[in-house]
mmCIF file of C-alpha atoms in Angstrom:
data_model
loop_
_atom_site.group_PDB
_atom_site.id
_atom_site.type_symbol
_atom_site.label_atom_id
_atom_site.label_comp_id
_atom_site.label_asym_id
_atom_site.label_seq_id
_atom_site.Cartn_x
_atom_site.Cartn_y
_atom_site.Cartn_z
ATOM 1 C CA MET A 27 118.719 11.866 63.433
ATOM 2 C CA ALA A 28 119.347 13.722 60.279
ATOM 3 C CA ASP A 29 115.593 14.229 59.890
ATOM 4 C CA LYS A 30 115.271 15.632 63.445
ATOM 5 C CA LYS A 31 118.103 18.023 62.869
ATOM 6 C CA SER A 32 116.535 19.159 59.667
ATOM 7 C CA LEU A 33 113.170 19.754 61.378
ATOM 8 C CA SER A 34 114.797 21.753 64.162
ATOM 9 C CA ASP A 35 116.730 23.732 61.653
ATOM 10 C CA LEU A 36 113.510 24.339 59.757
ATOM 11 C CA GLY A 37 111.772 25.582 62.963
ATOM 12 C CA GLU A 38 114.574 27.983 63.672
ATOM 13 C CA LEU A 39 114.376 29.243 60.129
ATOM 14 C CA THR A 40 110.607 29.703 60.231
ATOM 15 C CA ASN A 41 110.505 31.246 63.761
ATOM 16 C CA PRO A 42 113.654 33.311 64.140
ATOM 17 C CA LYS A 43 114.515 34.722 67.585
ATOM 18 C CA PRO A 44 113.893 38.478 67.876
ATOM 19 C CA GLU A 45 117.062 40.472 67.811
ATOM 20 C CA VAL A 46 117.665 42.860 70.712
ATOM 21 C CA PRO A 47 118.418 46.316 69.287
ATOM 22 C CA ALA A 48 121.716 47.825 70.346
ATOM 23 C CA PRO A 49 121.405 50.945 72.588
ATOM 24 C CA ALA A 50 121.459 54.067 70.489
ATOM 25 C CA GLU A 51 124.198 56.538 71.182
ATOM 26 C CA VAL A 52 123.016 59.804 72.809
ATOM 27 C CA PRO A 53 124.124 62.721 70.673
ATOM 28 C CA ALA A 54 126.000 65.578 72.259
ATOM 29 C CA THR A 55 123.219 68.025 71.263
ATOM 30 C CA ALA A 56 120.826 66.411 73.805
ATOM 31 C CA ASP A 57 123.047 67.544 76.685
ATOM 32 C CA ALA A 58 123.084 71.070 75.325
ATOM 33 C CA GLY A 59 119.267 71.077 75.060
ATOM 34 C CA ALA A 60 118.903 69.898 78.673
ATOM 35 C CA ALA A 61 121.260 72.643 79.846
ATOM 36 C CA ARG A 62 119.210 75.233 77.943
ATOM 37 C CA SER A 63 115.958 74.002 79.514
ATOM 38 C CA GLU A 64 117.485 74.230 83.002
ATOM 39 C CA ARG A 65 118.629 77.777 82.330
ATOM 40 C CA SER A 66 115.160 78.763 81.099
ATOM 41 C CA GLU A 67 113.534 77.244 84.204
ATOM 42 C CA ARG A 68 115.908 79.189 86.455
ATOM 43 C CA SER A 69 115.146 82.454 84.635
ATOM 44 C CA ASP A 70 111.377 81.781 84.940
ATOM 45 C CA ARG A 71 111.746 81.224 88.677
ATOM 46 C CA SER A 72 113.718 84.462 89.086
ATOM 47 C CA ASP A 73 111.077 86.389 87.093
ATOM 48 C CA ARG A 74 108.313 84.998 89.281
ATOM 49 C CA SER A 75 110.176 85.967 92.463
ATOM 50 C CA GLU A 76 110.729 89.505 91.138
ATOM 51 C CA ARG A 77 107.031 89.823 90.305
ATOM 52 C CA SER A 78 106.062 88.636 93.780
ATOM 53 C CA GLU A 79 108.392 91.233 95.326
ATOM 54 C CA ARG A 80 106.800 94.004 93.245
ATOM 55 C CA VAL A 81 103.359 93.330 94.773
ATOM 56 C CA ASP A 82 102.668 95.467 97.830
ATOM 57 C CA ASP A 83 101.185 94.398 101.171
ATOM 58 C CA HIS A 84 97.585 94.814 99.976
ATOM 59 C CA GLY A 85 98.059 92.550 96.949
ATOM 60 C CA ALA A 86 98.059 95.392 94.426
ATOM 61 C CA SER A 87 100.774 95.427 91.826
ATOM 62 C CA THR A 88 103.061 98.437 91.858
ATOM 63 C CA GLN A 89 104.028 97.990 88.229
ATOM 64 C CA GLY A 90 102.855 100.270 85.443
ATOM 65 C CA PRO A 91 103.198 104.014 84.951
ATOM 66 C CA GLN A 92 103.295 105.987 88.178
ATOM 67 C CA ILE A 93 100.805 108.891 88.068
ATOM 68 C CA GLU A 94 102.174 112.037 89.659
ATOM 69 C CA ALA A 95 99.884 114.547 91.366
ATOM 70 C CA VAL A 96 99.142 117.523 89.129
ATOM 71 C CA LEU A 97 100.153 120.782 90.824
ATOM 72 C CA ARG A 98 97.438 123.429 90.594
ATOM 73 C CA GLU A 99 98.132 126.965 89.451
ATOM 74 C CA GLN A 100 98.359 129.906 91.825
ATOM 75 C CA GLN A 101 95.174 132.001 91.898
ATOM 76 C CA LEU A 102 95.727 135.663 92.788
ATOM 77 C CA ASP A 103 93.818 138.899 92.206
ATOM 78 C CA LYS A 104 95.220 142.205 90.920
ATOM 79 C CA GLN A 105 96.506 143.134 94.388
ATOM 80 C CA GLY A 106 98.426 139.843 94.671
ATOM 81 C CA ARG A 107 95.972 138.359 97.192
ATOM 82 C CA ALA A 108 94.313 134.963 97.300
ATOM 83 C CA TYR A 109 90.537 135.053 97.774
ATOM 84 C CA ALA A 110 88.247 132.296 99.070
ATOM 85 C CA THR A 111 84.832 131.819 100.634
ATOM 86 C CA GLY A 112 84.333 129.783 103.795
ATOM 87 C CA ARG A 113 81.136 128.372 105.296
ATOM 88 C CA ARG A 114 80.158 126.790 108.612
ATOM 89 C CA LYS A 115 76.603 126.357 109.957
ATOM 90 C CA ASP A 116 74.805 129.595 108.942
ATOM 91 C CA ALA A 117 77.976 131.714 108.758
ATOM 92 C CA ILE A 118 79.595 132.813 105.487
ATOM 93 C CA ALA A 119 83.092 134.339 105.438
ATOM 94 C CA ARG A 120 84.950 136.074 102.626
ATOM 95 C CA VAL A 121 88.714 135.860 103.115
ATOM 96 C CA TRP A 122 91.636 137.666 101.444
ATOM 97 C CA LEU A 123 95.143 136.388 102.167
ATOM 98 C CA LYS A 124 98.532 137.902 101.328
ATOM 99 C CA PRO A 125 102.116 137.643 102.683
ATOM 100 C CA GLY A 126 102.649 139.706 105.821
ATOM 101 C CA SER A 127 103.405 139.622 109.521
ATOM 102 C CA GLY A 128 100.509 137.418 110.666
ATOM 103 C CA LYS A 129 97.876 140.137 111.232
ATOM 104 C CA ILE A 130 94.277 138.852 111.113
ATOM 105 C CA VAL A 131 91.433 141.385 110.794
ATOM 106 C CA ILE A 132 87.790 140.286 110.918
ATOM 107 C CA ASN A 133 85.027 142.770 110.079
ATOM 108 C CA GLY A 134 87.481 145.628 110.647
ATOM 109 C CA ARG A 135 88.572 144.437 114.114
ATOM 110 C CA GLU A 136 91.575 142.504 115.357
ATOM 111 C CA GLN A 137 91.108 138.806 116.038
ATOM 112 C CA GLU A 138 91.734 139.322 119.781
ATOM 113 C CA VAL A 139 88.827 141.790 119.880
ATOM 114 C CA TYR A 140 86.373 140.013 117.599
ATOM 115 C CA PHE A 141 87.069 136.500 118.902
ATOM 116 C CA ALA A 142 87.648 137.115 122.615
ATOM 117 C CA ARG A 143 87.603 133.413 123.490
ATOM 118 C CA PRO A 144 91.007 131.742 123.036
ATOM 119 C CA THR A 145 89.395 128.591 121.645
ATOM 120 C CA LEU A 146 87.947 130.548 118.717
ATOM 121 C CA ARG A 147 91.314 132.121 117.934
ATOM 122 C CA LEU A 148 92.865 128.664 118.124
ATOM 123 C CA ILE A 149 90.396 127.451 115.482
ATOM 124 C CA ILE A 150 91.210 130.143 112.924
ATOM 125 C CA ASN A 151 94.983 129.658 113.400
ATOM 126 C CA GLN A 152 94.957 125.866 113.067
ATOM 127 C CA VAL A 153 95.787 125.998 109.353
ATOM 128 C CA PHE A 154 98.919 128.068 109.890
ATOM 129 C CA ASP A 155 100.062 125.738 112.682
ATOM 130 C CA VAL A 156 99.665 122.636 110.518
ATOM 131 C CA THR A 157 101.503 124.130 107.523
ATOM 132 C CA ASP A 158 104.232 125.912 109.552
ATOM 133 C CA ARG A 159 103.163 129.311 108.185
ATOM 134 C CA LYS A 160 102.537 131.022 111.506
ATOM 135 C CA GLY A 161 103.102 134.774 111.245
ATOM 136 C CA GLN A 162 103.814 134.719 107.502
ATOM 137 C CA TYR A 163 100.435 135.840 106.091
ATOM 138 C CA ASP A 164 98.027 138.699 106.721
ATOM 139 C CA VAL A 165 94.334 137.864 106.615
ATOM 140 C CA GLU A 166 91.396 140.198 106.047
ATOM 141 C CA ALA A 167 87.934 138.671 106.396
ATOM 142 C CA THR A 168 84.315 139.707 106.458
ATOM 143 C CA VAL A 169 81.852 137.277 108.006
ATOM 144 C CA VAL A 170 78.067 137.364 108.332
ATOM 145 C CA GLY A 171 75.435 135.076 109.825
ATOM 146 C CA GLY A 172 75.498 132.534 112.612
ATOM 147 C CA GLY A 173 77.192 132.859 115.977
ATOM 148 C CA LEU A 174 80.811 133.241 116.967
ATOM 149 C CA SER A 175 81.525 129.500 116.831
ATOM 150 C CA GLY A 176 80.117 129.166 113.314
ATOM 151 C CA GLN A 177 81.896 132.313 112.188
ATOM 152 C CA ALA A 178 85.230 131.020 113.479
ATOM 153 C CA GLY A 179 84.723 127.792 111.538
ATOM 154 C CA ALA A 180 83.776 129.744 108.415
ATOM 155 C CA VAL A 181 86.904 131.911 108.680
ATOM 156 C CA ARG A 182 89.085 128.807 109.091
ATOM 157 C CA HIS A 183 87.480 127.210 106.023
ATOM 158 C CA GLY A 184 88.112 130.379 104.014
ATOM 159 C CA ILE A 185 91.729 130.712 105.209
ATOM 160 C CA SER A 186 92.414 127.072 104.320
ATOM 161 C CA THR A 187 91.108 127.452 100.785
ATOM 162 C CA ALA A 188 92.864 130.794 100.251
ATOM 163 C CA LEU A 189 96.181 129.394 101.494
ATOM 164 C CA THR A 190 96.019 126.461 99.071
ATOM 165 C CA ARG A 191 95.319 128.910 96.236
ATOM 166 C CA TYR A 192 98.334 131.005 97.186
ATOM 167 C CA GLU A 193 100.569 127.958 97.776
ATOM 168 C CA PRO A 194 99.157 124.985 95.806
ATOM 169 C CA ALA A 195 101.937 122.739 97.165
ATOM 170 C CA LEU A 196 100.281 122.875 100.607
ATOM 171 C CA ARG A 197 96.976 121.457 99.359
ATOM 172 C CA THR A 198 97.822 117.855 100.302
ATOM 173 C CA THR A 199 98.769 118.806 103.860
ATOM 174 C CA VAL A 200 95.681 120.957 104.410
ATOM 175 C CA LYS A 201 93.326 118.447 102.809
ATOM 176 C CA ARG A 202 94.704 115.602 104.948
ATOM 177 C CA GLU A 203 93.641 117.514 108.076
ATOM 178 C CA GLY A 204 90.111 117.993 106.660
ATOM 179 C CA PHE A 205 90.233 121.800 106.600
ATOM 180 C CA LEU A 206 89.142 122.035 102.944
ATOM 181 C CA THR A 207 85.908 120.109 103.534
ATOM 182 C CA ARG A 208 82.805 122.127 104.335
ATOM 183 C CA ASP A 209 81.353 120.807 107.598
ATOM 184 C CA PRO A 210 77.787 119.723 106.713
ATOM 185 C CA ARG A 211 76.517 119.670 110.310
ATOM 186 C CA VAL A 212 73.728 122.195 110.901
ATOM 187 C CA VAL A 213 70.985 122.659 113.471
ATOM 188 C CA GLU A 214 68.176 120.136 113.147
ATOM 189 C CA ARG A 215 64.803 121.699 112.381
ATOM 190 C CA LYS A 216 62.057 121.958 114.970
ATOM 191 C CA LYS A 217 59.210 119.433 114.705
ATOM 192 C CA TYR A 218 55.547 120.271 115.225
ATOM 193 C CA GLY A 219 54.146 118.861 118.453
ATOM 194 C CA ARG A 220 57.572 119.157 120.127
ATOM 195 C CA ALA A 221 59.338 121.960 121.977
ATOM 196 C CA LYS A 222 62.480 121.640 119.831
ATOM 197 C CA ALA A 223 63.899 119.172 117.314
ATOM 198 C CA ARG A 224 63.768 116.282 119.810
ATOM 199 C CA ARG A 225 62.593 117.856 123.086
ATOM 200 C CA SER A 226 58.997 117.041 124.018
ATOM 201 C CA PHE A 227 56.719 119.223 126.078
ATOM 202 C CA GLN A 228 56.365 118.445 129.760
ATOM 203 C CA PHE A 229 53.888 115.646 130.270
ATOM 204 C CA SER A 230 50.838 116.462 132.398
ATOM 205 C CA LYS A 231 48.745 113.569 133.602
ATOM 206 C CA ARG A 232 45.730 115.719 134.453
#
């Protein structure tokens, strides 16, 4: 019996049971670190939400320096008038504009005499209607070439450009309506073998 006890004791000595380590105490600094990480995550989420709000409907970011439109300088001659050239079809108009009572003279004649049709007078006064400057400027114009319709368009083009040179702040309003763009539409040339640009001669079978 003594031998058996000694052998068992010897086995326990040679093969000791593994000791279970005691649970380590969590230091107080770990809680502080977790709190800091939570705060940083919250701040990241708030930054992301702010960035998403700063993106407009088309997906373009509105951040960065905002570029303001550069205001052009007023361009006047020695008499205090704004000058511009207008074109439409084959007509070319030279226009002088200055503050006044709304008198418009074309080739030395009043607009009611030169442009007898009301639609033509409506065309040349469109710019003043859009910019709320009706009756505030006098216009003197000389126009050559083309017919009355083309001349009315040329005068309107010249008035639009002259008005933006006298009041550069109105350029955006006038440009939005398309009055500063020269209309490129002209008469199509006649083709050989045809009566006009597209019109064919009458067909004769015999």
